[in-house]
Tab-separated table of C-alpha atoms in Angstrom:
chain	number	residue	atom	x	y	z
Q	1	MET	CA	15.318	24.999	9.200
Q	2	LYS	CA	14.890	21.798	7.012
Q	3	SER	CA	11.832	20.446	8.699
Q	4	VAL	CA	10.571	24.206	8.686
Q	5	ILE	CA	11.016	24.264	4.381
Q	6	THR	CA	9.085	20.979	4.466
Q	7	LYS	CA	5.794	21.523	6.221
Q	8	LEU	CA	5.670	24.987	3.977
Q	9	LEU	CA	6.288	22.881	1.364
Q	10	ILE	CA	3.213	20.758	2.435
Q	11	ILE	CA	1.336	23.859	3.114
Q	12	LEU	CA	1.636	25.018	-0.253
Q	13	CYS	CA	0.837	22.123	-1.791
Q	14	PHE	CA	-2.462	22.089	-0.136
Q	15	THR	CA	-3.439	25.417	-1.303
Q	16	PHE	CA	-2.321	24.305	-4.883
Q	17	SER	CA	-4.292	21.124	-4.402
Q	18	ILE	CA	-7.360	23.178	-3.292
Q	19	GLU	CA	-7.289	25.322	-6.575
Q	20	ILE	CA	-7.304	22.532	-8.540
Q	21	ALA	CA	-10.183	20.728	-6.946
Q	22	ASN	CA	-11.897	20.619	-10.376
Q	23	ALA	CA	-9.608	17.935	-11.894
Q	24	GLN	CA	-11.973	15.703	-9.799
Q	25	VAL	CA	-14.147	13.658	-11.794
Q	26	GLN	CA	-17.866	14.396	-11.284
Q	27	ILE	CA	-20.338	11.988	-9.842
Q	28	ALA	CA	-22.677	11.247	-12.730
Q	29	GLU	CA	-26.484	11.954	-12.373
Q	30	GLY	CA	-27.960	8.985	-11.267
Q	31	ASP	CA	-25.069	7.594	-9.217
Q	32	PRO	CA	-25.322	7.832	-5.505
Q	33	PRO	CA	-23.654	10.917	-3.865
Q	34	ASN	CA	-20.199	11.132	-1.941
Q	35	ASN	CA	-20.769	9.868	1.606
Q	36	THR	CA	-21.123	13.040	3.908
Q	37	ASP	CA	-21.221	11.174	7.375
Q	38	LEU	CA	-17.630	10.095	7.692
Q	39	PRO	CA	-16.429	10.066	10.873
Q	40	PHE	CA	-13.555	12.348	11.994
Q	41	PHE	CA	-11.072	9.615	11.971
Q	42	PHE	CA	-11.955	8.195	8.504
Q	43	LYS	CA	-9.056	10.277	6.980
Q	44	SER	CA	-9.367	9.658	3.144
Q	45	LYS	CA	-8.611	12.774	1.392
Q	46	LEU	CA	-5.058	14.344	0.207
Q	47	GLU	CA	-5.987	17.519	2.252
Q	48	HIS	CA	-6.034	15.053	5.198
Q	49	ILE	CA	-2.360	13.230	4.045
Q	50	ASP	CA	-0.977	17.274	3.839
Q	51	GLU	CA	-2.355	18.227	7.502
Q	52	GLU	CA	-0.935	15.306	8.810
Q	53	LEU	CA	2.485	15.459	7.439
Q	54	ALA	CA	2.430	19.355	8.346
Q	55	LEU	CA	2.297	17.947	12.250
Q	56	VAL	CA	5.477	15.296	11.973
Q	57	GLU	CA	8.202	15.681	14.148
Q	58	LYS	CA	9.679	12.269	15.022
Q	59	GLY	CA	9.744	11.353	11.520
Q	60	LYS	CA	11.286	12.679	8.406
Q	61	VAL	CA	9.032	14.187	5.314
Q	62	GLU	CA	10.231	14.125	1.599
Q	63	ALA	CA	8.622	14.707	-1.333
Q	64	VAL	CA	10.048	11.613	-3.305
Q	65	ALA	CA	8.154	12.213	-6.563
Q	66	ILE	CA	6.009	14.432	-8.726
Q	67	SER	CA	2.980	13.068	-10.622
Q	68	PRO	CA	2.160	13.426	-14.221
Q	69	GLY	CA	-0.629	15.947	-12.515
Q	70	GLY	CA	1.572	17.736	-10.571
Q	71	LEU	CA	1.146	16.608	-7.050
Q	72	PRO	CA	3.770	15.669	-4.637
Q	73	VAL	CA	4.465	11.935	-3.660
Q	74	TYR	CA	5.298	11.965	0.029
Q	75	ALA	CA	7.464	9.204	2.018
Q	76	VAL	CA	7.584	9.657	5.860
Q	77	TYR	CA	10.842	7.969	7.286
Q	78	TYR	CA	10.918	6.792	11.114
Q	79	GLY	CA	14.124	5.645	12.695
Q	80	GLU	CA	17.527	6.417	10.954
Q	81	LYS	CA	18.379	4.818	7.837
Q	82	GLU	CA	20.551	1.450	8.437
Q	83	GLU	CA	24.288	1.354	7.124
Q	84	PHE	CA	24.249	-2.283	5.440
Q	85	HIS	CA	27.798	-2.087	3.957
Q	86	SER	CA	26.597	-2.677	0.194
Q	87	GLN	CA	29.198	-3.645	-2.285
Q	88	ALA	CA	26.633	-5.244	-4.930
Q	89	ASN	CA	22.948	-5.107	-6.311
Q	90	TYR	CA	21.013	-7.798	-4.858
Q	91	ASN	CA	20.701	-10.091	-7.866
Q	92	SER	CA	24.363	-10.162	-8.213
Q	93	ALA	CA	24.871	-10.868	-4.265
Q	94	VAL	CA	22.457	-13.572	-4.705
Q	95	ALA	CA	24.236	-14.598	-7.781
Q	96	ALA	CA	27.253	-15.028	-5.405
Q	97	ARG	CA	25.544	-17.133	-3.151
Q	98	ASN	CA	24.731	-14.571	-0.281
Q	99	PRO	CA	22.529	-11.683	-0.226
Q	100	ALA	CA	24.868	-9.789	2.615
Q	101	TYR	CA	26.667	-8.572	-0.233
Q	102	TYR	CA	23.785	-6.442	-1.130
Q	103	ALA	CA	22.506	-5.657	2.785
Q	104	GLN	CA	24.161	-7.012	5.871
Q	105	LYS	CA	21.856	-7.517	8.579
Q	106	GLY	CA	22.513	-8.338	11.802
Q	107	PRO	CA	21.251	-7.882	15.353
Q	108	ASP	CA	22.977	-4.897	15.213
Q	109	THR	CA	20.581	-3.117	12.477
Q	110	LYS	CA	17.145	-2.620	12.880
Q	111	PRO	CA	14.198	-4.168	10.751
Q	112	VAL	CA	13.231	-2.205	7.752
Q	113	VAL	CA	9.383	-2.174	6.826
Q	114	PHE	CA	8.378	-0.431	3.665
Q	115	ILE	CA	4.712	0.605	3.427
Q	116	ILE	CA	3.461	1.542	0.094
Q	117	GLY	CA	0.010	3.337	0.460
Q	118	PRO	CA	-2.687	3.276	-2.379
Q	119	VAL	CA	-1.004	3.252	-6.167
Q	120	HIS	CA	-4.765	2.759	-6.550
Q	121	GLY	CA	-6.544	6.294	-6.130
Q	122	GLN	CA	-9.991	4.815	-5.377
Q	123	GLU	CA	-8.611	2.700	-2.835
Q	124	VAL	CA	-9.222	5.212	0.156
Q	125	GLU	CA	-8.790	3.081	2.452
Q	126	GLY	CA	-5.309	2.941	2.762
Q	127	ILE	CA	-4.761	6.396	3.206
Q	128	VAL	CA	-7.473	6.640	6.337
Q	129	GLY	CA	-5.247	3.576	7.696
Q	130	LEU	CA	-1.814	5.270	7.264
Q	131	VAL	CA	-2.699	8.878	8.449
Q	132	ASN	CA	-3.709	6.958	11.477
Q	133	LEU	CA	-0.519	5.184	11.529
Q	134	ILE	CA	1.579	8.284	11.269
Q	135	HIS	CA	-0.544	9.853	13.556
Q	136	ILE	CA	0.196	6.790	16.533
Q	137	ALA	CA	3.791	6.999	15.457
Q	138	GLU	CA	3.724	10.689	16.618
Q	139	THR	CA	1.296	10.588	19.677
Q	140	GLY	CA	0.782	6.630	20.227
Q	141	LYS	CA	-3.162	7.092	19.737
Q	142	ASP	CA	-5.244	7.107	16.508
Q	143	TYR	CA	-7.576	9.573	15.474
Q	144	ARG	CA	-10.292	8.028	17.713
Q	145	GLY	CA	-8.004	8.568	20.998
Q	146	GLN	CA	-7.339	4.765	20.957
Q	147	ASP	CA	-4.065	3.761	22.818
Q	148	TRP	CA	-1.613	2.065	20.198
Q	149	SER	CA	1.255	2.850	22.480
Q	150	GLU	CA	2.568	-0.910	21.820
Q	151	LEU	CA	2.453	-0.108	18.033
Q	152	GLN	CA	4.525	2.842	18.345
Q	153	GLN	CA	7.121	1.272	20.161
Q	154	LYS	CA	7.501	-1.628	17.577
Q	155	ILE	CA	7.501	1.800	15.284
Q	156	GLU	CA	10.416	2.963	17.312
Q	157	GLN	CA	12.669	-0.736	16.992
Q	158	CYS	CA	12.084	-0.271	13.304
Q	159	ARG	CA	13.059	2.159	10.435
Q	160	VAL	CA	9.364	2.531	8.837
Q	161	ILE	CA	9.081	4.010	5.786
Q	162	ILE	CA	5.449	5.032	4.748
Q	163	ILE	CA	4.418	6.606	1.576
Q	164	PRO	CA	0.366	7.722	2.116
Q	165	CYS	CA	-0.638	7.630	-1.064
Q	166	ALA	CA	1.967	6.588	-4.044
Q	167	ASN	CA	-1.196	7.712	-6.668
Q	168	PRO	CA	-2.327	11.198	-5.617
Q	169	ASP	CA	-3.542	11.693	-9.422
Q	170	GLY	CA	-6.165	8.813	-9.020
Q	171	ARG	CA	-7.018	9.973	-5.692
Q	172	ARG	CA	-7.738	13.555	-7.025
Q	173	ARG	CA	-9.817	12.223	-9.730
Q	174	CYS	CA	-11.766	10.072	-6.969
Q	175	PRO	CA	-15.101	11.579	-6.353
Q	176	TYR	CA	-15.710	9.496	-3.321
Q	177	ASP	CA	-14.596	9.386	-0.142
Q	178	SER	CA	-15.507	6.275	1.001
Q	179	PHE	CA	-17.183	3.130	-0.580
Q	180	LEU	CA	-18.712	1.933	2.247
Q	181	GLY	CA	-22.354	0.908	1.509
Q	182	LEU	CA	-22.381	1.791	-2.108
Q	183	HIS	CA	-22.775	-0.642	-4.874
Q	184	GLU	CA	-19.307	-2.253	-6.273
Q	185	ASP	CA	-19.875	-0.819	-9.737
Q	186	MET	CA	-19.419	2.573	-8.223
Q	187	VAL	CA	-15.593	1.202	-7.585
Q	188	THR	CA	-15.593	-0.164	-11.077
Q	189	LYS	CA	-16.848	2.822	-12.855
Q	190	TYR	CA	-14.383	5.634	-11.583
Q	191	GLY	CA	-11.609	3.073	-10.266
Q	192	GLN	CA	-11.353	1.195	-13.561
Q	193	GLY	CA	-12.903	3.864	-15.765
Q	194	THR	CA	-15.045	3.899	-18.545
Q	195	ARG	CA	-14.867	3.982	-22.299
Q	196	LYS	CA	-16.182	6.913	-24.588
Q	197	ASP	CA	-19.768	4.854	-24.878
Q	198	GLY	CA	-19.867	4.584	-21.327
Q	199	SER	CA	-19.051	1.235	-20.937
Q	200	MET	CA	-17.037	0.154	-17.853
Q	201	TRP	CA	-13.594	-1.272	-18.636
Q	202	GLY	CA	-13.633	-3.363	-15.628
Q	203	TRP	CA	-11.294	-6.048	-13.861
Q	204	PRO	CA	-9.231	-7.365	-15.570
Q	205	GLY	CA	-9.992	-5.476	-18.890
Q	206	ALA	CA	-8.720	-2.255	-17.374
Q	207	LYS	CA	-5.363	-4.191	-17.550
Q	208	SER	CA	-5.652	-4.429	-21.586
Q	209	ASN	CA	-5.394	-1.360	-22.495
Q	210	HIS	CA	-1.903	0.450	-20.824
Q	211	PRO	CA	-1.504	3.289	-20.684
Q	212	MET	CA	-5.101	3.986	-20.283
Q	213	VAL	CA	-5.360	6.178	-23.276
Q	214	GLY	CA	-7.774	6.411	-26.396
Q	215	ASP	CA	-10.936	4.633	-25.825
Q	216	VAL	CA	-11.416	6.874	-22.437
Q	217	GLY	CA	-14.746	8.227	-20.991
Q	218	ILE	CA	-13.839	8.490	-17.490
Q	219	LEU	CA	-9.983	7.958	-16.667
Q	220	GLY	CA	-10.641	5.630	-13.433
Q	221	SER	CA	-8.574	6.503	-10.208
Q	222	TYR	CA	-6.789	3.138	-10.935
Q	223	PHE	CA	-4.182	5.501	-12.925
Q	224	ASN	CA	-1.940	8.330	-12.802
Q	225	ASP	CA	-3.350	11.431	-14.912
Q	226	ALA	CA	-0.890	9.736	-17.699
Q	227	GLY	CA	-2.887	6.670	-17.997
Q	228	VAL	CA	-0.292	4.311	-15.924
Q	229	ASN	CA	-1.199	1.873	-13.304
Q	230	ILE	CA	1.852	1.713	-11.278
Q	231	MET	CA	1.054	-1.671	-9.947
Q	232	HIS	CA	1.764	-2.707	-13.770
Q	233	ASP	CA	4.435	-0.279	-14.868
Q	234	GLU	CA	7.461	-1.202	-17.270
Q	235	PHE	CA	9.924	-1.990	-14.002
Q	236	PHE	CA	13.198	-2.368	-16.214
Q	237	HIS	CA	12.380	0.786	-17.968
Q	238	PRO	CA	9.492	2.833	-15.636
Q	239	MET	CA	7.085	5.008	-17.292
Q	240	THR	CA	6.191	7.335	-14.109
Q	241	ALA	CA	8.110	9.098	-11.263
Q	242	GLU	CA	5.985	7.506	-9.002
Q	243	THR	CA	7.465	3.884	-10.067
Q	244	LYS	CA	10.975	5.299	-9.999
Q	245	ALA	CA	10.730	6.802	-6.720
Q	246	ILE	CA	9.254	3.229	-5.139
Q	247	LEU	CA	11.778	0.945	-6.667
Q	248	GLU	CA	14.603	3.690	-6.012
Q	249	ILE	CA	13.695	3.792	-1.820
Q	250	THR	CA	13.661	-0.537	-2.079
Q	251	ARG	CA	16.612	-0.529	-3.737
Q	252	LYS	CA	18.450	2.186	-1.125
Q	253	GLU	CA	16.439	0.717	2.002
Q	254	ALA	CA	16.568	-2.930	1.499
Q	255	PRO	CA	13.370	-3.631	3.444
Q	256	ASP	CA	12.880	-6.610	5.223
Q	257	MET	CA	8.792	-6.495	4.319
Q	258	THR	CA	7.257	-4.511	1.919
Q	259	VAL	CA	3.338	-4.043	1.615
Q	260	THR	CA	1.562	-2.520	-0.815
Q	261	VAL	CA	-1.894	-1.255	0.316
Q	262	HIS	CA	-5.004	-2.190	-1.688
Q	263	SER	CA	-9.174	-2.565	-1.360
Q	264	HIS	CA	-11.850	-4.995	-2.737
Q	265	GLU	CA	-15.116	-6.022	-1.960
Q	266	THR	CA	-14.258	-9.288	0.017
Q	267	PRO	CA	-13.072	-9.971	3.406
Q	268	PRO	CA	-9.267	-8.243	4.011
Q	269	ALA	CA	-6.340	-10.537	2.675
Q	270	ILE	CA	-2.690	-10.867	2.076
Q	271	TYR	CA	-2.196	-12.009	-1.717
Q	272	ASN	CA	0.832	-14.210	-1.873
Q	273	PRO	CA	3.254	-13.421	-4.691
Q	274	MET	CA	4.197	-14.695	-7.865
Q	275	TYR	CA	7.694	-14.664	-8.962
Q	276	SER	CA	9.314	-14.627	-5.551
Q	277	ALA	CA	11.605	-17.195	-3.815
Q	278	TRP	CA	9.364	-19.600	-2.596
Q	279	TYR	CA	10.936	-19.801	0.967
Q	280	MET	CA	9.657	-15.944	0.958
Q	281	LYS	CA	6.163	-17.505	-0.663
Q	282	GLU	CA	5.908	-19.474	2.506
Q	283	ARG	CA	6.703	-17.031	4.652
Q	284	VAL	CA	3.838	-14.346	3.417
Q	285	TYR	CA	1.836	-17.547	3.867
Q	286	ASP	CA	2.804	-17.606	7.580
Q	287	LEU	CA	2.207	-13.999	7.929
Q	288	GLU	CA	-1.124	-14.244	6.542
Q	289	LYS	CA	-2.420	-17.151	8.850
Q	290	ARG	CA	-1.286	-14.809	11.945
Q	291	LEU	CA	-3.018	-11.929	10.754
Q	292	ASN	CA	-6.025	-13.944	9.715
Q	293	ASN	CA	-6.457	-15.157	13.224
Q	294	ARG	CA	-5.659	-11.811	14.426
Q	295	TYR	CA	-9.376	-10.911	12.587
Q	296	LYS	CA	-11.022	-14.020	14.189
Q	297	GLU	CA	-9.989	-13.019	17.729
Q	298	ALA	CA	-10.708	-9.437	16.967
Q	299	GLN	CA	-14.031	-10.562	16.159
Q	300	LEU	CA	-13.459	-8.409	12.520
Q	301	SER	CA	-14.122	-9.648	8.981
Q	302	TYR	CA	-11.516	-12.514	7.918
Q	303	MET	CA	-11.219	-15.179	5.397
Q	304	PRO	CA	-12.192	-18.481	5.990
Q	305	ASP	CA	-9.114	-20.847	5.915
Q	306	SER	CA	-9.960	-22.587	2.961
Q	307	LEU	CA	-9.504	-19.438	0.964
Q	308	LEU	CA	-6.206	-18.047	2.257
Q	309	ARG	CA	-3.636	-18.147	-0.495
Q	310	VAL	CA	-1.466	-21.186	-0.201
Q	311	PRO	CA	1.972	-20.469	-1.779
Q	312	ARG	CA	1.756	-22.211	-5.455
Q	313	LYS	CA	4.109	-22.052	-8.709
Q	314	GLU	CA	3.105	-19.535	-11.718
Q	315	ASP	CA	1.843	-20.465	-14.934
Q	316	ASP	CA	1.960	-24.143	-15.227
Q	317	GLU	CA	0.241	-24.100	-19.088
Q	318	PHE	CA	-0.261	-21.640	-21.708
Q	319	PRO	CA	-1.708	-19.011	-21.752
Q	320	PRO	CA	0.256	-17.185	-19.031
Q	321	HIS	CA	-1.704	-15.328	-16.417
Q	322	ASP	CA	0.476	-14.838	-13.471
Q	323	SER	CA	1.941	-11.362	-13.757
Q	324	PHE	CA	5.072	-9.639	-12.602
Q	325	ASN	CA	3.410	-7.111	-10.965
Q	326	LEU	CA	5.069	-4.205	-8.403
Q	327	VAL	CA	5.169	-6.727	-5.864
Q	328	CYS	CA	7.205	-9.081	-7.748
Q	329	ALA	CA	9.562	-6.538	-8.987
Q	330	LEU	CA	10.160	-5.050	-5.570
Q	331	HIS	CA	11.273	-8.380	-4.192
Q	332	ASN	CA	13.521	-9.175	-7.112
Q	333	LEU	CA	15.076	-5.856	-6.744
Q	334	SER	CA	16.103	-6.239	-3.070
Q	335	GLY	CA	14.726	-9.715	-1.451
Q	336	THR	CA	12.224	-7.814	0.588
Q	337	MET	CA	9.498	-9.923	1.852
Q	338	ALA	CA	6.957	-8.539	-0.414
Q	339	PHE	CA	3.014	-8.721	-0.397
Q	340	ALA	CA	0.070	-7.150	-1.671
Q	341	TYR	CA	-2.814	-6.641	1.192
Q	342	GLU	CA	-6.475	-5.934	0.097
Q	343	ASN	CA	-8.416	-4.274	2.817
Q	344	ASN	CA	-12.398	-4.763	2.578
Q	345	ASP	CA	-13.653	-1.646	1.198
Q	346	GLY	CA	-17.342	-1.915	2.541
Q	347	THR	CA	-19.036	-2.339	-0.970
Q	348	VAL	CA	-22.363	-4.120	-1.746
Q	349	SER	CA	-23.584	-6.116	-4.421
Q	350	ASP	CA	-26.337	-9.014	-5.350
Q	351	ARG	CA	-23.835	-11.377	-3.685
Q	352	ILE	CA	-22.654	-9.204	-0.398
Q	353	PRO	CA	-26.208	-7.273	0.092
Q	354	GLU	CA	-24.446	-5.961	3.905
Q	355	PRO	CA	-21.152	-4.629	4.246
Q	356	PHE	CA	-18.914	-6.733	5.986
Q	357	VAL	CA	-17.223	-3.763	7.882
Q	358	THR	CA	-17.924	-0.469	9.515
Q	359	TYR	CA	-16.253	2.588	9.349
Q	360	GLU	CA	-14.147	1.546	12.597
Q	361	ASP	CA	-13.636	-1.897	11.314
Q	362	ILE	CA	-11.762	-0.869	8.276
Q	363	LEU	CA	-9.491	1.058	10.599
Q	364	ASP	CA	-9.069	-1.624	13.064
Q	365	ILE	CA	-8.286	-4.087	9.954
Q	366	GLN	CA	-5.383	-2.176	8.791
Q	367	LEU	CA	-3.732	-1.466	12.157
Q	368	LEU	CA	-3.890	-4.758	13.196
Q	369	LEU	CA	-1.884	-5.463	9.875
Q	370	TYR	CA	0.672	-3.304	10.835
Q	371	ASP	CA	0.930	-4.650	14.065
Q	372	GLU	CA	1.238	-7.426	12.887
Q	373	MET	CA	3.611	-6.902	9.927
Q	374	LEU	CA	5.963	-5.321	12.748
Q	375	ASP	CA	5.907	-8.295	14.925
Q	376	TYR	CA	7.100	-10.323	12.211
Q	377	ALA	CA	9.750	-8.379	11.265
Q	378	LEU	CA	10.996	-7.700	14.923
Q	379	ASN	CA	10.652	-11.800	15.993
Q	380	ASP	CA	10.993	-13.507	12.550
Q	381	ARG	CA	13.755	-11.612	10.641
Q	382	LEU	CA	16.084	-13.220	8.132
Q	383	TYR	CA	19.905	-12.428	9.227
Q	384	TRP	CA	22.246	-11.448	5.870
Q	385	THR	CA	25.636	-11.930	7.477
Q	386	LEU	CA	29.033	-12.726	5.570
Q	387	GLU	CA	31.017	-15.902	6.419
Q	388	GLU	CA	33.852	-15.070	8.607
């Protein structure tokens, strides 16, 4: 009965999202039109998430938050929740010299992997990967019909939590369903937004006004409808329900590994986090190298080895520039191996006259990330046990 109610809720929300589609920002005159030649598997819209979640049978779908714009934030859970016999929060357990007081993780428990879809609504590529990943968890194949049964088996050996889109407000306002082949200025304009005079906030300027209110022409898809950039919320006193839900899932689930999925204009890469334990930075770097080699072997876009993000310490001089963002918060909340992942969005510029990727590449790049993450969680897991 609960499954039926959940599916009815998804259908109702899908209908609601159609009725309020006029909340989407209109493409300005002179800007390129939305791509209309998207292949069937490139499912980047909120309605695609709704349609996929209505088909879920092996997993459990839950609306974990309602955005300021009134949209549900969904999480899909695969595998039963593990009982970790928690008797302390993570930071207290570490102060007691053993994280097992927070979560006892031994060979008798499954690894827990938490995948957080776009917190920036214009980074639509992450939705494509996660809709296809859910389809793989359900059927063993992606929407091209390509077999990923080994990835499905890895999912079945873990507790996997997927938020297909963490910022539905931003995604609803984004007028583009793909940026492949478009100039990177379009991502900047409709992602970080504009001032009232039409000038673009850009990066990192868009982080200088938060919440993004006041001098706003286009409210960029970076933000939810309240102007909050979830990546830089107030984590000790969250400003928005989406952040609260992400933090609560992390606290309850004690994930072994967590990723926030993003997009940028250069080859795909894992960003090693700041303000996390040094041994964890080294583990993230190890995963980064493995994934980059996987991309090389698959003849996909990859980072030159010299540009991989070697672990480093935080700010060594004033002024500071290494922020304590969502990834850092999740690690310090639960001890999870947390990192940000940047997919390539296929944009072009004077520096990049041709896209690094095709639509097929964008999907393969992400699915290989998830395959490598699950493999790492299964084979290189850290056990947290209480001494006898």
